[in-house]
Amino acid sequence: MIMKSITLNCYTMRIISFVIALFIALIMQGEDVVIGSYHDAKGADIHKVAIRLKDDNSNIDCAFIYLSSSLGKGYFRLDGKKISEFVTALKEVEAKYPIWSEKIKEADVKKLTKEIDIKFPKVTFYLSSKPSFNFSQKPKVLFEVKDGKSRIWIFAKTNTNFNRTENFSMAFDDVIGIKELITLLENEDVLLDLATTALKKSNEIDSIFQ
């Protein structure tokens, strides 16, 4: 009986320690601030881009790139150290997409799907506005032609804990939306400036209601 009580107390202490650690982590976690948006080809959607700051708002913890999923709205969570690698891959898509589109038009191709080998860093993707889950993998690139019109997809496909395959994707019919994403993410100083400015404005609005 004594041993059972000791075992139970040890288990209870582990639970309490976990809850305390989780609470501290949540307190230390920076605030997410929206810094801009980009245009997605699917229905001319506009998706926001947010940044989470850390170290008294002096460094970037991660970026959130919102997009569509087959379950609704979702987002890529991109570690701050991987942002430049993500931008490099975006720039490769931006440079090559118009060339592919022009050559497809010249060849009079009406229908095509081709996966393109462009190296994106691993991201974690989440659902928003629904029961949350997350998975990590490297996004892929798909070049698609329908009725002679081209589209580029940056996507991730996974088997979720709902026991079904889900797609997370952003789509572009031209390079405008890609350029918008690159402009937002390519310069760390600009990122910090946009994020701190947005955070300051948010705090000023919050102070009105105190």
CSV table of C-alpha atoms in Angstrom, one decimal, residues 56-153:
chain,number,residue,atom,x,y,z
A,56,ASP,CA,12.5,40.8,-25.7
A,57,ASN,CA,11.4,41.2,-29.3
A,58,SER,CA,14.9,41.6,-30.6
A,59,ASN,CA,15.1,38.3,-32.6
A,60,ILE,CA,12.8,36.2,-34.8
A,61,ASP,CA,11.6,33.0,-33.4
A,62,CYS,CA,9.6,31.8,-36.4
A,63,ALA,CA,7.3,32.8,-39.3
A,64,PHE,CA,3.8,31.7,-40.0
A,65,ILE,CA,2.7,31.6,-43.7
A,66,TYR,CA,-1.0,31.1,-43.9
A,67,LEU,CA,-2.4,29.0,-46.8
A,68,SER,CA,-5.2,26.6,-47.7
A,69,SER,CA,-5.7,23.0,-46.7
A,70,SER,CA,-8.2,20.4,-47.7
A,71,LEU,CA,-9.7,20.8,-44.2
A,72,GLY,CA,-9.9,24.6,-44.4
A,73,LYS,CA,-7.4,27.3,-43.4
A,74,GLY,CA,-3.9,26.3,-42.3
A,75,TYR,CA,-0.4,27.5,-42.1
A,76,PHE,CA,3.3,26.7,-42.4
A,77,ARG,CA,5.4,27.3,-39.3
A,78,LEU,CA,8.9,28.1,-40.4
A,79,ASP,CA,11.8,28.3,-37.9
A,80,GLY,CA,13.6,31.6,-37.9
A,81,LYS,CA,16.9,30.0,-38.9
A,82,LYS,CA,15.2,28.4,-42.0
A,83,ILE,CA,13.6,31.6,-43.4
A,84,SER,CA,16.5,32.5,-45.7
A,85,GLU,CA,16.6,28.9,-47.0
A,86,PHE,CA,12.8,29.1,-47.7
A,87,VAL,CA,13.3,32.5,-49.5
A,88,THR,CA,16.1,31.0,-51.7
A,89,ALA,CA,13.7,28.2,-52.8
A,90,LEU,CA,11.0,30.8,-53.5
A,91,LYS,CA,13.4,32.8,-55.6
A,92,GLU,CA,14.2,29.7,-57.7
A,93,VAL,CA,10.4,29.2,-58.3
A,94,GLU,CA,10.0,32.9,-59.2
A,95,ALA,CA,12.9,32.7,-61.7
A,96,LYS,CA,11.9,29.4,-63.4
A,97,TYR,CA,8.1,29.6,-63.4
A,98,PRO,CA,7.8,32.2,-66.2
A,99,ILE,CA,10.3,30.3,-68.3
A,100,TRP,CA,8.4,27.0,-67.9
A,101,SER,CA,5.1,28.8,-68.7
A,102,GLU,CA,6.4,30.3,-71.9
A,103,LYS,CA,7.9,27.1,-73.1
A,104,ILE,CA,4.7,25.2,-72.4
A,105,LYS,CA,2.8,27.8,-74.4
A,106,GLU,CA,5.2,27.6,-77.3
A,107,ALA,CA,4.8,23.8,-77.3
A,108,ASP,CA,1.0,24.1,-77.2
A,109,VAL,CA,0.7,21.9,-74.2
A,110,LYS,CA,-2.9,21.8,-72.9
A,111,LYS,CA,-2.6,19.5,-69.9
A,112,LEU,CA,0.3,18.5,-67.7
A,113,THR,CA,1.3,17.9,-64.1
A,114,LYS,CA,5.0,17.7,-63.2
A,115,GLU,CA,6.7,17.7,-59.8
A,116,ILE,CA,9.7,20.0,-59.8
A,117,ASP,CA,12.9,19.3,-57.8
A,118,ILE,CA,13.3,22.5,-55.7
A,119,LYS,CA,14.7,22.2,-52.2
A,120,PHE,CA,12.5,23.8,-49.6
A,121,PRO,CA,13.5,23.5,-45.9
A,122,LYS,CA,11.3,21.4,-43.6
A,123,VAL,CA,8.3,23.2,-42.2
A,124,THR,CA,5.7,22.3,-39.6
A,125,PHE,CA,2.1,22.7,-40.8
A,126,TYR,CA,-1.0,23.2,-38.8
A,127,LEU,CA,-4.7,23.6,-39.1
A,128,SER,CA,-6.3,26.8,-37.9
A,129,SER,CA,-9.9,27.3,-36.8
A,130,LYS,CA,-10.2,23.5,-36.3
A,131,PRO,CA,-8.9,20.9,-33.9
A,132,SER,CA,-5.1,21.4,-34.2
A,133,PHE,CA,-2.5,19.0,-35.3
A,134,ASN,CA,0.9,19.4,-36.7
A,135,PHE,CA,3.3,17.5,-39.0
A,136,SER,CA,6.7,18.3,-40.4
A,137,GLN,CA,8.1,17.8,-43.9
A,138,LYS,CA,9.7,19.6,-46.8
A,139,PRO,CA,7.1,21.3,-49.1
A,140,LYS,CA,7.2,20.2,-52.8
A,141,VAL,CA,6.6,22.1,-56.0
A,142,LEU,CA,4.2,21.0,-58.7
A,143,PHE,CA,3.9,22.6,-62.1
A,144,GLU,CA,0.4,22.2,-63.6
A,145,VAL,CA,-1.2,23.0,-66.9
A,146,LYS,CA,-5.0,22.9,-67.5
A,147,ASP,CA,-6.5,24.1,-70.7
A,148,GLY,CA,-3.2,25.6,-71.7
A,149,LYS,CA,-3.0,27.8,-68.5
A,150,SER,CA,-0.2,27.1,-66.1
A,151,ARG,CA,-0.2,27.2,-62.3
A,152,ILE,CA,2.6,26.5,-59.7
A,153,TRP,CA,1.8,24.8,-56.4
